[in-house]
Short mmCIF file of C-alpha atoms in Angstrom, two decimals:
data_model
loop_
_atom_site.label_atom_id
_atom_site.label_comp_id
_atom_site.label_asym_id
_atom_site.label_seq_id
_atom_site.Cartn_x
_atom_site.Cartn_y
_atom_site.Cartn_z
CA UNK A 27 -30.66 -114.87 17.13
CA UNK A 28 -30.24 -118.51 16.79
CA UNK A 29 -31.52 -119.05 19.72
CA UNK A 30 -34.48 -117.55 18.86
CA UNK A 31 -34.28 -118.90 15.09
CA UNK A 32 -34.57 -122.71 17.63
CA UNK A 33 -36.99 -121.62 19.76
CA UNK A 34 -39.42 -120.76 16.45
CA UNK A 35 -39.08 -124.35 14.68
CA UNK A 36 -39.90 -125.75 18.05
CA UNK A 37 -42.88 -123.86 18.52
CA UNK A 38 -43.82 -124.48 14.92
CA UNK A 39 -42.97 -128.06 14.52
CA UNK A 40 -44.63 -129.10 17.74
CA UNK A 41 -42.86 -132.53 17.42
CA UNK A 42 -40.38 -133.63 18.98
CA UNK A 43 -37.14 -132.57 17.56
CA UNK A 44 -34.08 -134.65 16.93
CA UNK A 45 -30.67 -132.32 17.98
CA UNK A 46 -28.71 -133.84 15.02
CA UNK A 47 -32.00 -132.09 12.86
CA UNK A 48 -31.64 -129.09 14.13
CA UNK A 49 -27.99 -128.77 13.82
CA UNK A 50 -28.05 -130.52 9.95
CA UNK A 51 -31.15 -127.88 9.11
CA UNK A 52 -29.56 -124.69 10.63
CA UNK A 53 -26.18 -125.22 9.90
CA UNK A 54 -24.38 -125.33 13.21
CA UNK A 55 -22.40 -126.77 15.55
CA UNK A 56 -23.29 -129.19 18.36
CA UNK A 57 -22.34 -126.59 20.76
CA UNK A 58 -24.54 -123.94 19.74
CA UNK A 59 -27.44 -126.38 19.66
CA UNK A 60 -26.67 -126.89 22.93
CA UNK A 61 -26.16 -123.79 24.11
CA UNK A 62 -29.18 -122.32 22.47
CA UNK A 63 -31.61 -125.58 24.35
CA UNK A 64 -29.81 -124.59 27.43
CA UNK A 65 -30.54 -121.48 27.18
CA UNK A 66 -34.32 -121.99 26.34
CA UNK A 67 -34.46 -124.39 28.73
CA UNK A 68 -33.87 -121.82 31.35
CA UNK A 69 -36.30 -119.19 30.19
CA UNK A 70 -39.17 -122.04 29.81
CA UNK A 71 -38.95 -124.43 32.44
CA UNK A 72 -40.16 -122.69 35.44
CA UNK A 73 -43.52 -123.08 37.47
CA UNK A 74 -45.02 -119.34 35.97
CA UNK A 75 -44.32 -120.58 32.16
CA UNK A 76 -47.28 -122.30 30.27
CA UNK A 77 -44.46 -123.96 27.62
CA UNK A 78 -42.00 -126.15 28.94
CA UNK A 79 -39.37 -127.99 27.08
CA UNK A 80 -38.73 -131.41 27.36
CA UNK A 81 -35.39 -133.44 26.78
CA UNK A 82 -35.59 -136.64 25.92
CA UNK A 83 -33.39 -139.58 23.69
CA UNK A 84 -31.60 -136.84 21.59
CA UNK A 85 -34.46 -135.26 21.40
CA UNK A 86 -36.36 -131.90 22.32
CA UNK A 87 -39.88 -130.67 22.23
CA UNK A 88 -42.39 -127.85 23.63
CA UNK A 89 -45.15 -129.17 25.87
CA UNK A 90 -47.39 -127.36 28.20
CA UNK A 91 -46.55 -126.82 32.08
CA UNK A 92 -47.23 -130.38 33.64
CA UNK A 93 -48.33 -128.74 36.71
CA UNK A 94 -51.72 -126.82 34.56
CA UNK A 95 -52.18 -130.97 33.59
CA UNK A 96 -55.37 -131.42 35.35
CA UNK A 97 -57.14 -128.01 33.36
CA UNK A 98 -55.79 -128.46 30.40
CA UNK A 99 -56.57 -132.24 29.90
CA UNK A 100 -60.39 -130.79 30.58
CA UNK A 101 -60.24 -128.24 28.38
CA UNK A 102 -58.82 -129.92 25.52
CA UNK A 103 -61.33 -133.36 26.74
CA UNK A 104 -58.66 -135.82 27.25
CA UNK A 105 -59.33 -138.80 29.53
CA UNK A 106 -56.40 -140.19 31.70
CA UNK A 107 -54.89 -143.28 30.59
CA UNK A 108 -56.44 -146.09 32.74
CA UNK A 109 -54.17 -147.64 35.52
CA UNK A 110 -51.06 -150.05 34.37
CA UNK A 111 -50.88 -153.47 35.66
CA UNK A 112 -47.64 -154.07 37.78
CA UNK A 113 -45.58 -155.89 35.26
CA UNK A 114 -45.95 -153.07 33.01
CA UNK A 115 -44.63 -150.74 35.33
CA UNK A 116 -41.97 -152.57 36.62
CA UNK A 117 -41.24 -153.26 32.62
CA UNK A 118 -41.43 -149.38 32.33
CA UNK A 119 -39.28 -148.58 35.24
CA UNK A 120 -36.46 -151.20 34.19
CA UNK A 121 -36.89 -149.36 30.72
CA UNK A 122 -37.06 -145.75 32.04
CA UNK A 123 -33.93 -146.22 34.33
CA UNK A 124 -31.92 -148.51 31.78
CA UNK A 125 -33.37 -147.21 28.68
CA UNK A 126 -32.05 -147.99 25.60
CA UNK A 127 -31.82 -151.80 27.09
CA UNK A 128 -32.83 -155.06 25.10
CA UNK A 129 -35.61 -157.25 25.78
CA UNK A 130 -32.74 -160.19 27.16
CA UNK A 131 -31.68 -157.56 29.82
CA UNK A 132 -35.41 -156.74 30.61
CA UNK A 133 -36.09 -160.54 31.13
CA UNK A 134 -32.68 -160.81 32.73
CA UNK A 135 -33.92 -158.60 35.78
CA UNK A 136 -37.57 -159.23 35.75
CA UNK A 137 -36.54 -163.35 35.90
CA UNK A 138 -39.59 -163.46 33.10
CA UNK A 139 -40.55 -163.49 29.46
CA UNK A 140 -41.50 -159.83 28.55
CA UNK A 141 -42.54 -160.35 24.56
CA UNK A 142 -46.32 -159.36 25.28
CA UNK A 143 -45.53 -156.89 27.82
CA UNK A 144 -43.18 -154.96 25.75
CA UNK A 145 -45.80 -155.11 22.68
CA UNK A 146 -48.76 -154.27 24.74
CA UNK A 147 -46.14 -151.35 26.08
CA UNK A 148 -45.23 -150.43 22.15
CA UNK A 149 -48.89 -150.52 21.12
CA UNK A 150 -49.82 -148.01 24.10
CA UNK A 151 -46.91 -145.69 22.70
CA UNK A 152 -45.23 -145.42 26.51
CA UNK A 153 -41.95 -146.74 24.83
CA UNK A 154 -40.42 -147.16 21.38
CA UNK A 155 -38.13 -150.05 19.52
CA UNK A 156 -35.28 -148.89 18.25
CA UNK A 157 -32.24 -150.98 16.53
CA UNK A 158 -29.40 -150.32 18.53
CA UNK A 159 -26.32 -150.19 15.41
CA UNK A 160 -23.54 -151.31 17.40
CA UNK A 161 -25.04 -153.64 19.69
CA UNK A 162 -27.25 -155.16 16.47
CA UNK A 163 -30.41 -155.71 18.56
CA UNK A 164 -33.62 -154.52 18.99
CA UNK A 165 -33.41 -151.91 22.12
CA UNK A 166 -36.56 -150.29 24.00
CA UNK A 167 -36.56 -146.78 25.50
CA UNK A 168 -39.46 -144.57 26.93
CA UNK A 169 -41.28 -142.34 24.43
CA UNK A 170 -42.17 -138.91 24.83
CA UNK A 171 -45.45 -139.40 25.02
CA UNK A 172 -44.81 -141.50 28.22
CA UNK A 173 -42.78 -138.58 29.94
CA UNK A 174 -45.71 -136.37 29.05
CA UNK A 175 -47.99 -138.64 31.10
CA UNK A 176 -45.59 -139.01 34.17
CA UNK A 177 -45.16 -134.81 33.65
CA UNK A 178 -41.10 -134.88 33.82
CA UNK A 179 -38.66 -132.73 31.48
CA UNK A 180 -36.73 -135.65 30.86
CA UNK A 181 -35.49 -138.61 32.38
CA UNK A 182 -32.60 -137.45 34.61
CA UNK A 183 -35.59 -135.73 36.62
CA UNK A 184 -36.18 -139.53 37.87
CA UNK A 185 -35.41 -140.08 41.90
CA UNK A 186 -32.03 -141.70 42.15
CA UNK A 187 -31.84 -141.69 38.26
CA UNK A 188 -28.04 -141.36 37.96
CA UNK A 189 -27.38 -144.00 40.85
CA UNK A 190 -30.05 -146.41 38.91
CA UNK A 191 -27.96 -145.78 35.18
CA UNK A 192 -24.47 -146.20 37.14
CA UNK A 193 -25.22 -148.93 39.20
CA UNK A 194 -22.06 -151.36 39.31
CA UNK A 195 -24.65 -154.68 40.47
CA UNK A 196 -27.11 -154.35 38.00
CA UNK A 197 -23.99 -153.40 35.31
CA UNK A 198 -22.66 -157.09 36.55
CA UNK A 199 -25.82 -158.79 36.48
CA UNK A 200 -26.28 -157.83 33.03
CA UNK A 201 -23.07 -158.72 32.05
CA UNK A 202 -22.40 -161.52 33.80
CA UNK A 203 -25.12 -163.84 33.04
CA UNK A 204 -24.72 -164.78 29.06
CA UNK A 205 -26.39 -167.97 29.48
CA UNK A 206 -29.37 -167.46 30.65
CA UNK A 207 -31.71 -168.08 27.93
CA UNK A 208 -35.48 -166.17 27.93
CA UNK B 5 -57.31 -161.37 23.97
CA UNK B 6 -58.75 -162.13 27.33
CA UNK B 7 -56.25 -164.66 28.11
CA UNK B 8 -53.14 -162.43 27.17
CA UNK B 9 -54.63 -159.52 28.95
CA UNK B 10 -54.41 -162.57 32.30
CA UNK B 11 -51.36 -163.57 30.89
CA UNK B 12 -49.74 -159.70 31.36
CA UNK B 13 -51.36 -159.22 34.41
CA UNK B 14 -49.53 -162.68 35.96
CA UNK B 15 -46.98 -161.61 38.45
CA UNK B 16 -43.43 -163.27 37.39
CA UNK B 17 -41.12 -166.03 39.44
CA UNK B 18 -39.42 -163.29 40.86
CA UNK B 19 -42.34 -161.25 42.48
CA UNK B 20 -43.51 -164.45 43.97
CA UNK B 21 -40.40 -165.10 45.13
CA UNK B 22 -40.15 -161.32 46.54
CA UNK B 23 -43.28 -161.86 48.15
CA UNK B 24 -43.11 -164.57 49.93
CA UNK B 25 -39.70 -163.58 51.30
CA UNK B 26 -41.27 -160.04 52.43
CA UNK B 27 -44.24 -161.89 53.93
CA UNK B 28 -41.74 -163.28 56.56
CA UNK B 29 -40.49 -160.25 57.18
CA UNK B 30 -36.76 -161.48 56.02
CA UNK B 31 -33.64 -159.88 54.09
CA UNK B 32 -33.01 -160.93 50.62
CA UNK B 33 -30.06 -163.60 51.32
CA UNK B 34 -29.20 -167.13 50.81
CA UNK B 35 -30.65 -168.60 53.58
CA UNK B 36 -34.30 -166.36 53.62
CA UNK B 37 -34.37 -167.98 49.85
CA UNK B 38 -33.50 -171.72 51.21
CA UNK B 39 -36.14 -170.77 53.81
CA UNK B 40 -39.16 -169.87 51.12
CA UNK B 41 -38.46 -172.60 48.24
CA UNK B 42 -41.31 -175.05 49.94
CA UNK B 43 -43.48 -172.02 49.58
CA UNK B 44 -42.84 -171.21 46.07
CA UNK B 45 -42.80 -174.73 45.02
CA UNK B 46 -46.49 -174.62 46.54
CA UNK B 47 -47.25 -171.80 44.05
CA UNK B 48 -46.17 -173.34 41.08
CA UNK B 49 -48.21 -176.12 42.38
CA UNK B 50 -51.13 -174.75 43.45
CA UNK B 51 -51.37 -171.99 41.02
CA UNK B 52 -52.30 -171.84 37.50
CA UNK B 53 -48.63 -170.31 36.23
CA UNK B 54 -49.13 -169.91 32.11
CA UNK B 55 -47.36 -172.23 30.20
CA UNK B 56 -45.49 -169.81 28.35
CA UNK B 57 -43.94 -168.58 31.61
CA UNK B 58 -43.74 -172.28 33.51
CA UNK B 59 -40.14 -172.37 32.16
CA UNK B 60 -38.84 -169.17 33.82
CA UNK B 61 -40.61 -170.53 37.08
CA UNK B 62 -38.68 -173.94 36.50
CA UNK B 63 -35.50 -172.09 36.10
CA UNK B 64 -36.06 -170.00 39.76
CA UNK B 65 -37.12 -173.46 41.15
CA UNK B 66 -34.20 -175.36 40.37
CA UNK B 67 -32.10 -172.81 41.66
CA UNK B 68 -34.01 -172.72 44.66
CA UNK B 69 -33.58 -176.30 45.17
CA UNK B 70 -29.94 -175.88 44.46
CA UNK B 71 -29.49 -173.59 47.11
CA UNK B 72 -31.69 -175.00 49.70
CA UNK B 73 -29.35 -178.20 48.82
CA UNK B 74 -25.96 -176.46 49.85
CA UNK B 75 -27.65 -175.29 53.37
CA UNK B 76 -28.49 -179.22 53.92
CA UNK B 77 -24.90 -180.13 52.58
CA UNK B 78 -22.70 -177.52 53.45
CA UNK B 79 -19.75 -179.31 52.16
CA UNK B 80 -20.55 -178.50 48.49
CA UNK B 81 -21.00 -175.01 49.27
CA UNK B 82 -18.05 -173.74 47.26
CA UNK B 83 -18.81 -174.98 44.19
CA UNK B 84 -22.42 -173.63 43.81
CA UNK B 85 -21.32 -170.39 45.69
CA UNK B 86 -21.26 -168.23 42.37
CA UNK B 87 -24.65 -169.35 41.64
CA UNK B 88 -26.36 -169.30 44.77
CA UNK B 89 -25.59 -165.75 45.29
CA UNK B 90 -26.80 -164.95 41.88
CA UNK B 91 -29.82 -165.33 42.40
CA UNK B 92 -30.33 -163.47 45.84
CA UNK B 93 -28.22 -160.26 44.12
CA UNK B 94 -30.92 -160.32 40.92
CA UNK B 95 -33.85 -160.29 43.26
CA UNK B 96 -32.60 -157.77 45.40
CA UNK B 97 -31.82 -155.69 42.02
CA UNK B 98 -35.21 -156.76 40.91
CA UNK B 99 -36.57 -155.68 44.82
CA UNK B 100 -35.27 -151.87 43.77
CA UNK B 101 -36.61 -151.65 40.51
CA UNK B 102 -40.21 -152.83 42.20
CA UNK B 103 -39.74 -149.76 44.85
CA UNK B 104 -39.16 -147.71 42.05
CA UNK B 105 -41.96 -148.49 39.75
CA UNK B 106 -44.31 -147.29 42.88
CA UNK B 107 -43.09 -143.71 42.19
CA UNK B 108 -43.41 -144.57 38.98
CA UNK B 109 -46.89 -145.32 39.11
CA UNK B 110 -47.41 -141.95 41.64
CA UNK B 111 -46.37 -140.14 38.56
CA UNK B 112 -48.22 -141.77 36.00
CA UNK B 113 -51.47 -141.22 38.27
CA UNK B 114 -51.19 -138.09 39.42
CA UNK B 115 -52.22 -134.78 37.68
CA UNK B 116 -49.37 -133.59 36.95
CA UNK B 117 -49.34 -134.14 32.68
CA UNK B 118 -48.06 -132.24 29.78
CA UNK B 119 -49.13 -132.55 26.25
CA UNK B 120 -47.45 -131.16 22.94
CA UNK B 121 -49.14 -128.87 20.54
CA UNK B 122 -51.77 -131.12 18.82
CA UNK B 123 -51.72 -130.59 15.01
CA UNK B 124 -55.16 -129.27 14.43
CA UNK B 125 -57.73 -131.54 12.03
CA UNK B 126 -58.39 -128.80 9.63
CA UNK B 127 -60.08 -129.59 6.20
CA UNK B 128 -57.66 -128.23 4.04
CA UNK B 129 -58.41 -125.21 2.84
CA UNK B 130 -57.59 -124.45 -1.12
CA UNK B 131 -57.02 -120.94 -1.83
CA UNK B 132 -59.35 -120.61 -4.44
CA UNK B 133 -59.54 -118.03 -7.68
CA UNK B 134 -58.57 -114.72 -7.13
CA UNK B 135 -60.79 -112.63 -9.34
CA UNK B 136 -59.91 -108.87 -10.25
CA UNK B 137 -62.22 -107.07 -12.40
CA UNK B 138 -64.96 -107.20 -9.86
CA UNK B 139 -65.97 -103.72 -9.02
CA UNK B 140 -68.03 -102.51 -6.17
CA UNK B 141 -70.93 -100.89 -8.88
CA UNK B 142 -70.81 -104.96 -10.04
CA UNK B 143 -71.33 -106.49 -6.77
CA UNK B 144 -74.46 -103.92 -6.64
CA UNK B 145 -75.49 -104.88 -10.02
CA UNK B 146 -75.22 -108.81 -8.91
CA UNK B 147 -76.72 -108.04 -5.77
CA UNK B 148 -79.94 -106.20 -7.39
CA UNK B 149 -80.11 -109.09 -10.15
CA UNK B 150 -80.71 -111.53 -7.11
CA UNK B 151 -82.88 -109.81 -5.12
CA UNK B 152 -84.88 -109.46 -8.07
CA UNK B 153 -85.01 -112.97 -8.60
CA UNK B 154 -86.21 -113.61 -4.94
CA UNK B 155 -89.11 -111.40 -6.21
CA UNK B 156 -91.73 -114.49 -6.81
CA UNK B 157 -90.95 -116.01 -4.19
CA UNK B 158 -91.71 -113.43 -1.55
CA UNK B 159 -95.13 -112.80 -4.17
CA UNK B 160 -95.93 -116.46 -3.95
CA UNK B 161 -95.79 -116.18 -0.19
CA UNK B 162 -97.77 -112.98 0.60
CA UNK B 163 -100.74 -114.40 -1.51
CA UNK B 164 -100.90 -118.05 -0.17
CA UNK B 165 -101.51 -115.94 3.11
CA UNK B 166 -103.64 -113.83 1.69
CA UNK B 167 -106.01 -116.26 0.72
CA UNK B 168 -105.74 -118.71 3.64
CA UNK B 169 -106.68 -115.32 5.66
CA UNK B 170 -110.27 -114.44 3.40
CA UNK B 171 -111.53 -118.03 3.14
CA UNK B 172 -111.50 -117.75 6.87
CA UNK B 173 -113.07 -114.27 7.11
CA UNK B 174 -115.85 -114.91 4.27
CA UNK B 175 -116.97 -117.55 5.66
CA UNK B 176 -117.41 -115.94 9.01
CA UNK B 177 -119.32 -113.36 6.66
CA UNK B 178 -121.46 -115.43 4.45
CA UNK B 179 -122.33 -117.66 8.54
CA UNK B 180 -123.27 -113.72 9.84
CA UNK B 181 -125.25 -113.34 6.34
CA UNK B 182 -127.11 -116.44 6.38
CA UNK B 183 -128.30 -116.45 10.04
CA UNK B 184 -129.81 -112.70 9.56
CA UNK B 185 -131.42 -113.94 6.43
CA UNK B 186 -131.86 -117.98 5.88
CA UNK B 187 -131.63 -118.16 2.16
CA UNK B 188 -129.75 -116.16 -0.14
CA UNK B 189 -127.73 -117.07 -3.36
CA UNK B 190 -124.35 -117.23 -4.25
CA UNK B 191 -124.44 -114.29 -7.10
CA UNK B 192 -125.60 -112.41 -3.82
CA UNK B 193 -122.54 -113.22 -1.53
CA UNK B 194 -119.98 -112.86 -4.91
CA UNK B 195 -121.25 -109.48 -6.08
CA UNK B 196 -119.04 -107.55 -3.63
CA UNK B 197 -115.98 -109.28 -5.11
CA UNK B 198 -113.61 -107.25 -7.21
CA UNK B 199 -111.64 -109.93 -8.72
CA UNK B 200 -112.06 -113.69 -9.76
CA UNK B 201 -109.81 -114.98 -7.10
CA UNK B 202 -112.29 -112.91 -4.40
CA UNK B 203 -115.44 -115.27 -6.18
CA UNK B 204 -112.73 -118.22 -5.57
CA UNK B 205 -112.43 -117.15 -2.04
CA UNK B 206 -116.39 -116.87 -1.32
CA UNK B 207 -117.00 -120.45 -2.93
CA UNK B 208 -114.58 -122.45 -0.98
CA UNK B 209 -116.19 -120.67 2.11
CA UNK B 210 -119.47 -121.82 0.91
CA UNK B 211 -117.89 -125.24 0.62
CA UNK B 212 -116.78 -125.37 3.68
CA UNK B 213 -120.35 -123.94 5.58
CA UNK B 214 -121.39 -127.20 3.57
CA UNK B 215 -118.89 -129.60 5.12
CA UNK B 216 -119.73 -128.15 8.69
CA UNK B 217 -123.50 -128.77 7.87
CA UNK B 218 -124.33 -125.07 8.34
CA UNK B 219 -125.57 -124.56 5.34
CA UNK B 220 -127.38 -126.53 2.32
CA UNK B 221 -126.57 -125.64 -1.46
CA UNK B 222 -129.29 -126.49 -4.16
CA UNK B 223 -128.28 -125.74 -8.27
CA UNK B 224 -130.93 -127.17 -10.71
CA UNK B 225 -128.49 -126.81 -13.63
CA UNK B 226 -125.01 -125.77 -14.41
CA UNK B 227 -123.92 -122.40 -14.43
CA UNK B 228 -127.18 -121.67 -12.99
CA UNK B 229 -127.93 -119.70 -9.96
CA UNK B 230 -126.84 -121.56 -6.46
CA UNK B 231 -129.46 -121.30 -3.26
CA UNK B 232 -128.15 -121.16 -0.20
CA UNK B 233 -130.52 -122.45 2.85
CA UNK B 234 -129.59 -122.40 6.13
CA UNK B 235 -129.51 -125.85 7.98
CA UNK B 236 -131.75 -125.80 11.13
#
C-alpha cells in the first residue's frame, strides 16, 4: 500500500521529489522509501512502459520513456536544445562524473577559469548550485532537466561512472594541489 | 554578449596543450610535453587568448618551460620531479574527461529524451454559485422569455428583405408597364398597393427608373398627380 500511496504523489506531483520529503510527509522510514522506489523502479523502468522513474541527487521523479523521445517532443512541439560548445561539455562531464564538485576542482582539471561557463550552464538549467554545508562552498551538480535531455535514469547509468567517481588520480589531483589559484 | 559567447567557446591551455600533443601522435608524458612547449608558446603568441584566461595559459607555460628546462639540465631533475609530473597526470585526467564528454555529447544529441509531466497553463477556473431553486418548468419559463425577446429581431430581418426583394420586382413591373404603354401616372402604378409601405415600395422604383434614365417624372404641384414618360 505504501508503495502505491508513493507511486500516487509521484504521479501527482510531477516534480521531482526529494526522498527525505517523502519519508517526512508519509511518515516512514528510510528503508521503506527505499524499498517502495525500488520496487517502482522495477515495474516502470523497462522498454514497454511509457513512465519511467528517474533517480537523481536524492531525488526521484516520473518522466516519459526516453526511447518514445523523438514522438513525444513532436507531439508536445518541443525543439531540441541547440548543440553545446566543447567547454560546456567537458564542464558538464567533469560535473556529471564528479558532481557535487566546486568550481576550484572544475578549474583544477579543466587548467581554466570556468565562472561564465558554469553561469551560462546554470542559466540553461543543465546543472544547479548548491551550498555544500560541510565543505562551506558553492558546489555544482547536474539537474534533472539535464538527465532528461541525455535520456538516462540517473547518473550511475553513465559508461565507466563508478570507475570515474572512484578514481584514486583524479581523488589526488584534487587533493593535492591547494595552491593553485583560479 | 557576443564577446562572452567567443569567450566560452575559447578552447582552454589544456586542450591546446592536448592537441598539439595528439597532433604528433605522442603519449601524454614528460618528454611529449618538453617536446610541444615551442608549439604552445606559438599559440599564445599567435593567437588571440582572452585576457581573462591569459593567466591560466601563463601558468601551463611556465610549467612547460620548467619542464622542458629539466630535459636540457638533467641534473636538477629531482627537485622539479613532483611538479613536472603534475602536470602530465592532470592532462591525461583532463584527456579522459574530453573522451568522455564525446559520449556525452552522443547523448545529449541523440533522440533518446524524456520529459516530466508539464503542469498544464490552465486559467483558473472558480467554481462559481451553486444555485438551487432552479426548476426545469423555470428554465422553460426563462427560455420562452428570451426567445420572445429575439422576436424583433427576427421581424426586423424578414422585412428589410422583404422590401429589398419588391423594390426590385416593381420596378421590373412599372419598366414592363411603361414600355407597353409610354405614359402613365403614378396613382396608376400605386392603386394595386394594399398598404402604405407597398406605395413606398412603387416610388423608390420609380426613383430608381429615373436614376437609370428610363423614365422621366413631371409634377406641376405638390401632392399633385405625377406623369410618368418613357425616355426614348
Amino acid at each position: 500500500m505504501i508503495t502505491t500511496t508513493i507511486e500516487a504523489v509521484l504521479f501527482a506531483a510531477a516534480k521531482p521529489i526529494k526522498l527525505i520529503d517523502l519519508r517526512k510527509h508519509l511518515n516512514l522510514s528510510q528503508e521503506v522509501v527505499r524499498e517502495a522506489i525500488d520496487d517502482i523502479t522495477a515495474r516502470f523502468n523497462k522498454e514497454t512502459s511509457g513512465i519511467h522513474l528517474m533517480e537523481h541527487n536524492e531525488t526521484v521523479q516520473m518522466v516519459t520513456n526516453p526511447l518514445t523521445g523523438e514522438d513525444v517532443s513532436k507531439f508536445l512541439k518541443k525543439e531540441a536544445s541547440g548543440p553545446l560548445t566543447r567547454p560546456s561539455l567537458e564542464t558538464l562531464t567533469i560535473i556529471a562524473y564528479r558532481g557535487p564538485i566546486t568550481k576550484p576542482e572544475i578549474e583544477l582539471i579543466r587548467g581554466v577559469n570556468c565562472s561564465l561557463i558554469l553561469r551560462n550552464l546554470l542559466m540553461r538549467g543543465f546543472i544547479i548550485e548548491e551550498q555544500d554545508k560541510t565543505r562551506l562552498q558553492l558546489v555544482y551538480t547536474v539537474s534533472h532537466e539535464f538527465l532528461q535531455a541525455i535520456g538516462l535514469h540517473g547518473l550511475s547509468e553513465l559508461p565507466e561512472y563508478e570507475t570515474f567517481r572512484t578514481n584514486e588520480k583524479i581523488n589526488e589531483l584534487l587533493n593535492q594541489e591547494p595552491d593553485v589559484e583560479v | 554578449m557576443g564577446f562572452e559567447v567567443r569567450l566560452e567557446k575559447f578552447d582552454g591551455p589544456l586542450h591546446v596543450l592536448l592537441e598539439l600533443i595528439q597532433a604528433q601522435e605522442l603519449p601524454i608524458t614528460e618528454i611529449s610535453l618538453a617536446q610541444v612547449t615551442q608549439g604552445y608558446l606559438r599559440y599564445i603568441e599567435t593567437q588571440e587568448v582572452p585576457p581573462s584566461e591569459l593567466a591560466d595559459f601563463l601558468i601551463v607555460a611556465t610549467k612547460l618551460l620548467l619542464i622542458k628546462s629539466q630535459a636540457i639540465l638533467p641534473v636538477e631533475q629531482e627537485v622539479f620531479e613532483d611538479d613536472s609530473s603534475k602536470l602530465a597526470l592532470q592532462l591525461r585526467l583532463y584527456k579522459e574527461f574530453v573522451d568522455a564528454s564525446k559520449i556525452l555529447e552522443d547523448l545529449f544529441m541523440n533522440n533518446h529524451t524524456s520529459f516530466e509531466r508539464s503542469q498544464a497553463d490552465l486559467v483558473k477556473v472558480y467554481p462559481g454559485e451553486i444555485v438551487t431553486n432552479v426548476t426545469s418548468s423555470l428554465l422553460q419559463e426563462a427560455f420562452t422569455g428570451l426567445l420572445k425577446r429575439l422576436e424583433p429581431f427576427f421581424k426586423l430581418q424578414t422585412a428589410a428583405l422583404d422590401r429589398v426583394v419588391s423594390v426590385k420586382e416593381r420596378l421590373q413591373e412599372i419598366h414592363q408597364a411603361i414600355l407597353a404603354r409610354a405614359n402613365m401616372t403614378f396613382a396608376q402604378i400605386a392603386s394595386g398597393g394594399k398598404s402604405k409601405v407597398d406605395i413606398v415600395v412603387s416610388f423608390l422604383a420609380l426613383l430608381e427608373l429615373v436614376k437609370q434614365r428610363i423614365v422621366s417624372v413631371v409634377q406641376g404641384n405638390a401632392f399633385e398627380e405625377i406623369e410618368i414618360k418613357r425616355v426614348d
